[in-house]
Short mmCIF file of C-alpha atoms and ligand atoms in Angstrom, two decimals:
data_model
loop_
_atom_site.label_atom_id
_atom_site.label_comp_id
_atom_site.label_asym_id
_atom_site.label_seq_id
_atom_site.Cartn_x
_atom_site.Cartn_y
_atom_site.Cartn_z
CA UNK D 30 -74.35 84.35 67.71
CA UNK D 31 -77.63 82.68 66.01
CA UNK D 32 -80.73 83.68 67.58
CA UNK D 33 -82.14 80.78 69.32
CA UNK D 34 -85.82 78.75 67.85
CA UNK D 35 -88.16 80.46 69.56
CA UNK D 36 -91.13 78.04 71.87
CA UNK D 37 -93.82 78.22 74.63
CA UNK D 38 -92.70 74.63 75.72
CA UNK D 39 -90.24 71.97 75.29
CA UNK D 40 -90.38 68.24 75.37
CA UNK D 41 -87.49 66.02 76.40
CA UNK D 42 -88.23 63.09 75.60
CA UNK D 43 -90.27 61.54 72.59
CA UNK D 44 -91.34 58.67 74.90
CA UNK D 45 -95.05 57.54 76.23
CA UNK D 46 -95.48 61.06 79.10
CA UNK D 47 -92.96 63.38 76.41
CA UNK D 48 -95.60 62.74 73.03
CA UNK D 49 -98.69 62.67 75.79
CA UNK D 50 -97.81 65.34 77.68
CA UNK D 51 -96.60 68.04 74.09
CA UNK D 52 -99.92 66.83 72.64
CA UNK D 53 -102.36 68.59 75.44
CA UNK D 54 -99.92 71.67 75.08
CA UNK D 55 -100.55 71.48 71.22
CA UNK D 56 -104.56 71.46 71.51
CA UNK D 57 -104.69 74.57 73.85
CA UNK D 58 -102.02 76.12 70.81
CA UNK D 59 -99.09 75.72 72.46
CA UNK D 60 -95.40 75.74 69.94
CA UNK D 61 -94.10 72.32 71.20
CA UNK D 62 -90.60 70.66 70.78
CA UNK D 63 -90.51 67.20 72.06
CA UNK D 64 -86.44 66.64 71.33
CA UNK D 65 -84.95 63.17 71.68
CA UNK D 66 -81.46 61.80 70.95
CA UNK D 67 -82.35 58.92 70.47
CA UNK D 68 -83.13 57.74 66.22
CA UNK D 69 -86.68 56.83 66.41
CA UNK D 70 -89.60 57.72 69.16
CA UNK D 71 -91.37 55.61 71.20
CA UNK D 72 -88.68 52.53 71.70
CA UNK D 73 -90.08 51.56 75.07
CA UNK D 74 -93.36 51.61 73.52
CA UNK D 75 -92.08 49.77 70.72
CA UNK D 76 -90.29 46.98 73.07
CA UNK D 77 -93.30 47.02 75.60
CA UNK D 78 -95.62 43.61 76.88
CA UNK D 79 -93.22 41.72 74.33
CA UNK D 80 -94.47 44.08 71.19
CA UNK D 81 -98.28 44.56 72.15
CA UNK D 82 -98.07 46.91 74.70
CA UNK D 83 -99.71 46.97 77.74
CA UNK D 84 -101.48 50.36 77.58
CA UNK D 85 -103.21 50.25 80.46
CA UNK D 86 -104.97 48.41 82.87
CA UNK D 87 -108.56 48.75 84.15
CA UNK D 88 -108.29 48.68 87.62
CA UNK D 89 -105.31 51.44 87.42
CA UNK D 90 -105.72 53.59 91.36
CA UNK D 91 -103.36 54.78 93.07
CA UNK D 92 -102.46 51.59 95.47
CA UNK D 93 -100.61 49.72 92.44
CA UNK D 94 -97.77 52.55 92.74
CA UNK D 95 -94.87 53.03 94.85
CA UNK D 96 -93.38 56.49 95.73
CA UNK D 97 -92.52 58.27 98.71
CA UNK D 98 -95.74 59.58 98.75
CA UNK D 99 -98.46 57.23 98.13
CA UNK D 100 -101.17 59.83 97.30
CA UNK D 101 -99.10 61.81 94.64
CA UNK D 102 -100.53 60.50 91.92
CA UNK D 103 -103.86 60.55 92.52
CA UNK D 104 -104.64 63.57 90.90
CA UNK D 105 -103.59 63.33 87.57
CA UNK D 106 -104.02 59.57 87.70
CA UNK D 107 -108.38 60.81 88.32
CA UNK D 108 -108.13 63.22 85.65
CA UNK D 109 -106.99 61.78 83.55
CA UNK D 110 -107.72 58.01 83.49
CA UNK D 111 -107.36 54.38 81.42
CA UNK D 112 -110.63 55.30 80.14
CA UNK D 113 -109.78 58.06 78.67
CA UNK D 114 -106.49 56.20 77.32
CA UNK D 115 -109.22 53.42 76.16
CA UNK D 116 -110.81 56.09 74.55
CA UNK D 117 -107.82 57.39 73.20
CA UNK D 118 -107.22 53.92 71.76
CA UNK D 119 -110.81 53.34 70.29
CA UNK D 120 -110.70 57.02 68.37
CA UNK D 121 -108.17 55.31 67.14
CA UNK D 122 -109.55 52.02 65.92
CA UNK D 123 -107.13 49.96 67.10
CA UNK D 124 -108.02 46.87 68.00
CA UNK D 125 -106.99 45.33 71.82
CA UNK D 126 -108.17 42.81 74.15
CA UNK D 127 -107.73 42.21 78.30
CA UNK D 128 -104.88 40.03 78.92
CA UNK D 129 -105.53 38.62 82.18
CA UNK D 130 -105.91 40.93 85.60
CA UNK D 131 -107.14 44.07 83.94
CA UNK D 132 -104.40 43.59 81.74
CA UNK D 133 -104.95 45.95 78.17
CA UNK D 134 -103.49 44.52 75.10
CA UNK D 135 -103.81 45.73 71.61
CA UNK D 136 -104.31 42.82 69.45
CA UNK D 137 -101.52 43.76 67.11
CA UNK D 138 -98.65 45.53 67.11
CA UNK D 139 -97.69 47.79 70.11
CA UNK D 140 -96.01 50.84 67.19
CA UNK D 141 -99.67 51.13 66.96
CA UNK D 142 -99.21 52.95 70.03
CA UNK D 143 -97.08 54.91 68.52
CA UNK D 144 -98.20 55.83 65.52
CA UNK D 145 -101.16 56.80 67.44
CA UNK D 146 -99.41 59.12 69.45
CA UNK D 147 -96.95 60.96 66.68
CA UNK D 148 -100.96 61.26 64.47
CA UNK D 149 -102.20 63.40 67.70
CA UNK D 150 -98.89 65.16 67.13
CA UNK D 151 -99.34 65.64 64.12
CA UNK D 152 -102.33 67.77 64.33
CA UNK D 153 -101.56 69.66 66.93
CA UNK D 154 -98.71 70.57 65.00
CA UNK D 155 -96.29 69.26 67.06
CA UNK D 156 -92.35 69.78 65.92
CA UNK D 157 -90.21 66.59 66.71
CA UNK D 158 -85.95 66.54 66.79
CA UNK D 159 -84.77 62.89 66.83
CA UNK D 160 -81.07 62.35 66.81
CA UNK D 161 -81.24 65.83 68.70
CA UNK D 162 -78.92 65.41 72.62
CA UNK D 163 -79.46 68.85 75.22
CA UNK D 164 -76.02 69.71 75.75
CA UNK D 165 -76.99 72.41 78.09
CA UNK D 166 -79.91 73.48 79.75
CA UNK D 167 -79.49 77.67 81.85
CA UNK D 168 -82.01 79.67 82.65
CA UNK D 169 -82.77 82.60 80.73
CA UNK D 170 -85.14 85.43 81.80
CA UNK D 171 -88.73 83.56 82.88
CA UNK D 172 -88.17 80.78 80.81
CA UNK D 173 -85.30 78.65 79.07
CA UNK D 174 -82.04 78.00 77.18
CA UNK D 175 -80.55 75.38 75.52
CA UNK D 176 -77.73 74.01 73.63
CA UNK D 177 -79.13 71.34 71.22
CA UNK D 178 -76.24 69.46 69.49
CA UNK D 179 -78.85 71.15 66.31
CA UNK D 180 -78.60 74.91 67.28
CA UNK D 181 -79.81 77.23 70.57
CA UNK D 182 -83.61 77.02 71.75
CA UNK D 183 -85.33 78.77 74.01
CA UNK D 184 -88.71 78.06 75.69
CA UNK D 185 -91.30 79.59 78.43
CA UNK D 186 -91.97 75.63 79.52
CA UNK D 187 -89.52 73.16 80.10
CA UNK D 188 -90.63 69.26 80.27
CA UNK D 189 -88.81 66.90 81.58
CA UNK D 190 -90.15 63.85 80.15
CA UNK D 191 -86.21 61.27 79.26
CA UNK D 192 -87.65 58.18 81.91
CA UNK D 193 -85.46 56.82 84.60
CA UNK D 194 -82.67 53.73 83.76
CA UNK D 195 -83.77 50.55 82.54
CA UNK D 196 -82.52 49.51 79.13
CA UNK D 197 -79.77 52.29 78.11
CA UNK D 198 -78.77 49.68 75.06
CA UNK D 199 -82.16 52.08 73.70
CA UNK D 200 -81.36 55.19 74.87
CA UNK D 201 -81.93 55.46 78.62
CA UNK D 202 -79.65 57.97 80.89
CA UNK D 203 -79.94 59.40 83.18
CA UNK D 204 -80.23 63.49 82.41
CA UNK D 205 -83.89 63.40 83.85
CA UNK D 206 -81.97 63.62 87.68
CA UNK D 207 -78.94 65.37 86.31
CA UNK D 208 -81.68 68.36 85.10
CA UNK D 209 -83.38 67.83 88.08
CA UNK D 210 -80.33 69.06 90.68
CA UNK D 211 -79.46 72.14 88.36
CA UNK D 212 -82.01 73.48 88.96
CA UNK D 213 -82.25 72.58 92.83
CA UNK D 214 -85.01 69.48 93.08
CA UNK D 215 -84.07 66.59 95.09
CA UNK D 216 -84.00 63.08 94.15
CA UNK D 217 -84.15 60.00 95.98
CA UNK D 218 -82.50 56.63 95.60
CA UNK D 219 -83.38 55.41 92.42
CA UNK D 220 -82.87 51.89 91.99
CA UNK D 221 -83.47 49.01 89.15
CA UNK D 222 -87.56 47.54 89.43
CA UNK D 223 -89.70 44.89 87.52
CA UNK D 224 -86.32 42.96 87.82
CA UNK D 225 -85.46 39.67 87.65
CA UNK D 226 -83.19 38.03 90.73
CA UNK D 227 -80.76 36.49 90.68
CA UNK D 228 -79.35 33.54 93.43
CA UNK D 229 -75.28 32.74 94.18
CA UNK D 230 -73.35 30.08 92.65
CA UNK D 231 -73.80 27.61 95.60
CA UNK D 232 -77.76 28.36 95.05
CA UNK D 233 -78.09 28.38 90.94
CA UNK D 234 -75.57 25.14 90.82
CA UNK D 235 -78.79 23.78 93.24
CA UNK D 236 -81.84 25.07 90.67
CA UNK D 237 -79.62 24.20 87.61
CA UNK D 238 -82.07 21.69 85.92
CA UNK D 239 -85.02 24.27 86.94
CA UNK D 240 -84.13 26.84 84.10
CA UNK D 241 -87.40 27.50 82.49
CA UNK D 242 -90.20 26.05 85.06
CA UNK D 243 -92.78 28.01 85.28
CA UNK D 244 -95.38 27.65 88.16
CA UNK D 245 -97.99 29.95 89.74
CA UNK D 246 -96.81 30.72 92.87
CA UNK D 247 -97.04 33.05 95.61
CA UNK D 248 -93.96 35.80 96.46
CA UNK D 249 -93.24 37.82 99.66
CA UNK D 250 -91.04 39.53 100.03
CA UNK D 251 -91.10 44.27 101.91
CA UNK D 252 -94.56 42.50 103.89
CA UNK D 253 -95.92 42.27 100.66
CA UNK D 254 -97.10 39.41 98.36
CA UNK D 255 -98.03 38.21 94.95
CA UNK D 256 -99.91 36.03 93.40
CA UNK D 257 -99.02 35.24 89.87
CA UNK D 258 -96.76 32.92 87.40
CA UNK D 259 -93.02 32.21 88.38
CA UNK D 260 -90.45 31.21 86.34
CA UNK D 261 -87.11 29.53 86.94
CA UNK D 262 -84.24 30.97 85.22
CA UNK D 263 -80.43 30.52 84.37
CA UNK D 264 -79.34 33.10 86.96
CA UNK D 265 -81.86 33.01 89.42
CA UNK D 266 -86.13 33.44 89.83
CA UNK D 267 -88.56 35.92 86.82
CA UNK D 268 -91.82 35.40 86.01
CA UNK D 269 -94.56 38.02 86.86
CA UNK D 270 -94.52 37.43 90.72
CA UNK D 271 -91.43 37.70 91.09
CA UNK D 272 -90.56 40.88 89.19
CA UNK D 273 -94.00 42.17 90.70
CA UNK D 274 -92.03 41.45 93.67
CA UNK D 275 -88.37 42.58 93.32
CA UNK D 276 -89.90 46.15 93.32
CA UNK D 277 -90.57 45.48 96.96
CA UNK D 278 -87.36 43.67 97.42
CA UNK D 279 -84.05 44.81 98.94
CA UNK D 280 -80.50 43.58 99.40
CA UNK D 281 -80.14 40.90 102.21
CA UNK D 282 -83.61 40.23 102.27
CA UNK D 283 -86.15 37.00 102.46
CA UNK D 284 -88.23 36.21 98.79
CA UNK D 285 -91.29 33.81 100.85
CA UNK D 286 -92.55 31.67 97.49
CA UNK D 287 -95.40 29.36 97.91
CA UNK D 288 -95.97 27.05 94.56
CA UNK D 289 -98.83 25.76 95.94
CA UNK D 290 -99.93 28.06 97.26
CA UNK D 291 -104.49 27.57 96.57
CA UNK D 292 -102.99 24.26 99.39
CA UNK D 293 -102.07 23.13 102.41
CA UNK D 294 -99.91 21.51 101.45
CA UNK D 295 -98.86 19.16 104.66
CA UNK D 296 -102.41 18.25 105.79
CA UNK D 297 -103.09 16.86 101.24
CA UNK D 298 -99.70 14.57 102.14
CA UNK D 299 -100.79 13.54 106.21
CA UNK D 300 -103.60 12.62 103.96
CA UNK D 301 -102.29 11.05 101.01
CA UNK D 302 -99.90 8.59 103.75
CA UNK D 303 -103.40 7.32 104.21
CA UNK D 304 -104.51 7.17 101.45
CA UNK D 305 -101.26 6.56 99.14
CA UNK D 306 -99.07 5.33 101.20
CA UNK D 307 -97.10 3.68 99.27
CA UNK D 308 -96.94 6.17 96.87
CA UNK D 309 -93.75 7.89 96.76
CA UNK D 310 -92.88 11.90 97.76
CA UNK D 311 -91.88 12.65 94.21
CA UNK D 312 -94.63 10.83 91.85
CA UNK D 313 -97.37 12.60 95.03
CA UNK D 314 -95.18 16.09 94.07
CA UNK D 315 -96.00 15.47 90.73
CA UNK D 316 -99.15 14.86 90.51
CA UNK D 317 -99.10 18.97 91.90
CA UNK D 318 -95.97 20.01 90.26
CA UNK D 319 -94.23 20.42 87.16
CA UNK D 320 -92.44 17.06 86.68
CA UNK D 321 -88.22 18.61 87.09
CA UNK D 322 -89.64 20.86 89.82
CA UNK D 323 -90.86 18.02 92.30
CA UNK D 324 -87.93 16.04 91.56
CA UNK D 325 -86.00 18.80 92.57
CA UNK D 326 -87.53 19.13 95.75
CA UNK D 327 -87.09 15.39 96.93
CA UNK D 328 -84.06 15.04 96.18
CA UNK D 329 -83.42 18.68 98.29
CA UNK D 330 -85.48 16.53 101.59
CA UNK D 331 -83.53 12.81 100.64
CA UNK D 332 -86.41 11.22 100.07
CA UNK D 333 -86.62 9.84 96.92
CA UNK D 334 -86.48 6.41 98.12
CA UNK D 335 -89.43 7.14 100.23
CA UNK D 336 -92.89 5.89 100.19
CA UNK D 337 -95.16 8.14 102.09
CA UNK D 338 -95.72 5.58 103.61
CA UNK D 339 -92.31 5.14 105.62
CA UNK D 340 -92.14 10.07 106.65
CA UNK D 341 -92.99 10.94 109.98
CA UNK D 342 -95.24 13.92 110.52
CA UNK D 343 -92.11 16.15 111.07
CA UNK D 344 -90.68 15.03 107.11
CA UNK D 345 -94.49 16.02 105.53
CA UNK D 346 -93.99 18.88 107.86
CA UNK D 347 -90.50 20.02 106.26
CA UNK D 348 -91.78 18.98 101.70
CA UNK D 349 -95.02 20.61 102.91
CA UNK D 350 -92.17 24.34 103.91
CA UNK D 351 -90.12 22.91 100.42
CA UNK D 352 -93.69 23.48 98.79
CA UNK D 353 -94.92 26.64 100.36
CA UNK D 354 -92.31 28.19 102.47
CA UNK D 355 -89.46 28.28 100.56
CA UNK D 356 -87.01 31.36 101.23
CA UNK D 357 -84.03 32.34 99.25
CA UNK D 358 -82.33 34.72 99.67
CA UNK D 359 -81.52 36.69 96.18
CA UNK D 360 -77.45 38.33 95.96
CA UNK D 361 -79.51 40.87 94.03
CA UNK D 362 -81.47 42.22 90.45
CA UNK D 363 -80.53 41.51 87.14
CA UNK D 364 -79.48 46.14 87.31
CA UNK D 365 -81.09 48.41 84.50
CA UNK D 366 -79.61 46.18 81.76
CA UNK D 367 -82.91 44.18 82.12
CA UNK D 368 -85.67 46.17 84.85
CA UNK D 369 -89.05 46.94 82.72
CA UNK D 370 -88.42 50.36 85.37
CA UNK D 371 -86.44 52.38 87.51
CA UNK D 372 -88.54 52.66 91.30
CA UNK D 373 -87.26 56.53 92.93
CA UNK D 374 -86.86 59.90 90.94
CA UNK D 375 -87.16 63.23 91.05
CA UNK D 376 -88.82 64.08 95.15
CA UNK D 377 -92.05 64.44 94.74
CA UNK D 378 -92.15 66.75 97.04
CA UNK D 379 -90.78 69.32 94.76
CA UNK D 380 -93.77 68.85 92.54
CA UNK D 381 -97.18 70.41 92.39
CA UNK D 382 -99.36 66.64 92.10
CA UNK D 383 -101.78 68.82 90.04
CA UNK D 384 -99.46 69.87 87.21
CA UNK D 385 -96.02 68.80 88.18
CA UNK D 386 -94.02 71.71 88.12
CA UNK D 387 -91.30 72.20 89.92
CA UNK D 388 -92.37 74.30 92.57
CA UNK D 389 -89.30 76.26 93.37
CA UNK D 390 -89.15 76.54 89.91
CA UNK D 391 -91.49 78.11 87.59
CA UNK D 392 -92.03 76.59 83.95
CA UNK D 393 -89.88 73.37 85.10
CA UNK D 394 -92.11 70.32 84.65
CA UNK D 395 -90.89 66.39 85.37
CA UNK D 396 -93.42 63.82 84.05
CA UNK D 397 -93.29 60.03 84.01
CA UNK D 398 -90.91 57.35 85.05
CA UNK D 399 -88.45 60.48 85.64
CA UNK D 400 -91.06 61.66 88.45
CA UNK D 401 -90.36 59.20 92.64
CA UNK D 402 -94.18 57.02 91.30
CA UNK D 403 -93.11 53.52 90.32
CA UNK D 404 -96.32 51.20 89.07
CA UNK D 405 -97.17 47.77 89.49
CA UNK D 406 -96.23 45.86 86.67
CA UNK D 407 -99.53 44.39 84.50
CA UNK D 408 -99.68 48.22 82.06
CA UNK D 409 -99.25 50.62 85.45
CA UNK D 410 -96.17 52.14 84.09
CA UNK D 411 -97.88 53.58 81.15
CA UNK D 412 -101.12 54.63 82.68
CA UNK D 413 -98.69 57.11 84.83
CA UNK D 414 -96.80 58.18 81.98
CA UNK D 415 -100.50 59.05 80.35
CA UNK D 416 -101.88 60.66 83.02
CA UNK D 417 -98.37 62.90 84.56
CA UNK D 418 -98.36 64.09 80.95
CA UNK D 419 -101.87 64.72 80.96
CA UNK D 420 -101.87 66.97 83.46
CA UNK D 421 -98.13 69.09 82.68
CA UNK D 422 -100.47 69.46 78.79
CA UNK D 423 -102.68 71.46 80.23
CA UNK D 424 -100.15 73.99 82.00
CA UNK D 425 -97.30 74.03 80.44
P1 FDA Z 516 -89.58 57.25 78.46
O1 FDA Z 516 -88.14 55.34 78.81
O2 FDA Z 516 -90.59 55.92 77.44
O3 FDA Z 516 -89.09 57.92 77.22
C1 FDA Z 516 -88.38 58.31 77.49
C2 FDA Z 516 -87.53 59.19 76.25
O4 FDA Z 516 -86.27 59.77 77.58
C3 FDA Z 516 -86.09 58.15 75.89
O5 FDA Z 516 -87.06 58.78 74.16
C4 FDA Z 516 -84.85 58.23 75.90
O6 FDA Z 516 -84.50 58.05 74.30
C5 FDA Z 516 -84.99 59.68 75.89
N1 FDA Z 516 -84.31 60.35 76.39
C6 FDA Z 516 -83.13 60.20 78.03
N2 FDA Z 516 -82.35 60.19 77.74
C7 FDA Z 516 -82.01 61.52 76.77
C8 FDA Z 516 -81.15 62.87 76.84
N3 FDA Z 516 -80.37 62.76 77.29
N4 FDA Z 516 -81.63 63.69 75.21
C9 FDA Z 516 -82.99 63.25 74.76
N5 FDA Z 516 -83.35 62.73 75.00
C10 FDA Z 516 -83.50 61.81 76.32
N6 FDA Z 516 -94.89 49.45 80.54
C11 FDA Z 516 -96.72 49.07 81.02
O7 FDA Z 516 -96.95 50.30 81.59
N7 FDA Z 516 -97.09 48.48 80.06
C12 FDA Z 516 -95.48 47.59 79.55
O8 FDA Z 516 -96.34 46.29 78.83
C13 FDA Z 516 -94.28 47.41 79.83
N8 FDA Z 516 -93.30 46.93 79.19
C14 FDA Z 516 -92.01 46.88 79.06
C15 FDA Z 516 -91.12 46.45 78.62
C16 FDA Z 516 -89.83 47.21 78.61
C17 FDA Z 516 -89.12 45.67 77.82
C18 FDA Z 516 -89.41 48.11 79.87
C19 FDA Z 516 -88.20 47.93 79.20
C20 FDA Z 516 -90.93 48.66 80.59
C21 FDA Z 516 -92.01 48.88 80.37
N9 FDA Z 516 -92.71 49.13 80.73
C22 FDA Z 516 -93.73 48.52 80.38
C23 FDA Z 516 -92.16 49.95 81.11
C24 FDA Z 516 -92.71 51.05 80.11
O9 FDA Z 516 -92.05 51.31 79.01
C25 FDA Z 516 -91.98 52.37 81.54
O10 FDA Z 516 -92.69 52.77 82.24
C26 FDA Z 516 -92.54 53.98 80.50
O11 FDA Z 516 -92.15 53.82 78.89
C27 FDA Z 516 -91.97 55.38 80.52
O12 FDA Z 516 -92.22 56.53 79.77
P2 FDA Z 516 -91.52 57.10 79.87
O13 FDA Z 516 -92.20 58.49 78.68
O14 FDA Z 516 -91.77 58.26 81.58
O15 FDA Z 516 -90.35 57.40 79.75
#
């Protein structure tokens, strides 16, 4: 039997969290190997933010994360903050800008972030084994023994940074959850999040002409409201407001949508009935909403041939509700195929919030998306990857 290569730290997963952890452990003088089954590192970084990587958010804080334990992320987020990330990005001469709501994007390309991480890994002598599968992991004394497709490896600390299940096409697997279970750690229910919502065939038939229409909306579900853009698609609804809401939506629940959230539509319609009595409902709606949407609402409300003056208060109320209290029950989501993240994951009760170490298994760490900490849309998920990776890198 050939001797196993010996490392201080093996990190499984060359994503944002894994690479950050490897850099920090390497900085401390640890001999670090990062293993990934994909042929290239940081694939999610590459495709993130429309190719420009929304690498953090100026306003990142615990309130922007979903977890069974809302407080778990606080420690890591406060030890390695968005400002630390910004410093690192600046040090590497990467130009960036705030797009909206504190979201920071590269001016150029997301690959700049990947190169930044690879340069730092190289500077700290981190080894990277790509196209390498982990076939087996077992306890070996105080450390771990891994069967890799390239041979055996042993390490004192094992960091699991395999990400979640979203976008299997680019290498996402449930391997991190399997490892957690193998070592006796609980895993909370996982589900696709930051994902478009889909409608049943009947509703889709009615809404088909609206595919491609976008509005600024207020979307409420599960007691949480998001005010951002919303997009009608061929399958249902998408856009930032819907993606955000999807993380809180559960099967069978209603999503309430206001398409003119800044306007009291009922009061405005009543006023217009006096001031523009001969205007049609569709024309009035068309002054406030995209034309196709205005037409669709007017048709649904059976008011196309009516002028405002013809309509009693009850009809105006009904139109106002169709605009600002539209209640829909999606039949599901587009699933992991398009979900930006996975909600749920390794139960935080089993982890030390200061180091991300498994309490019951010395030397074992879980970081990034594989953990039950899920950020909102807007750079929060990368911030969690950087923060959790950084703290584990100080300990592993
Ligand atoms: P990540 O998934 O990045 O890395 C895990 C690594 O483990 C991968 O390289 C994978 O190949 C590897 N792996 C998996 N199974 C393995 C196995 N069995 N053996 C070996 N290796 C294995 N977030 C944000 O903050 N801003 C943004 O702009 C975006 N944009 C965005 C767009 C799209 C299309 C998606 C899908 C997602 C985003 N996100 C985002 C979310 C963000 O990409 C995500 O939360 C982080 O990449 C998670 O980082 P991790 O390092 O935890 O996992």
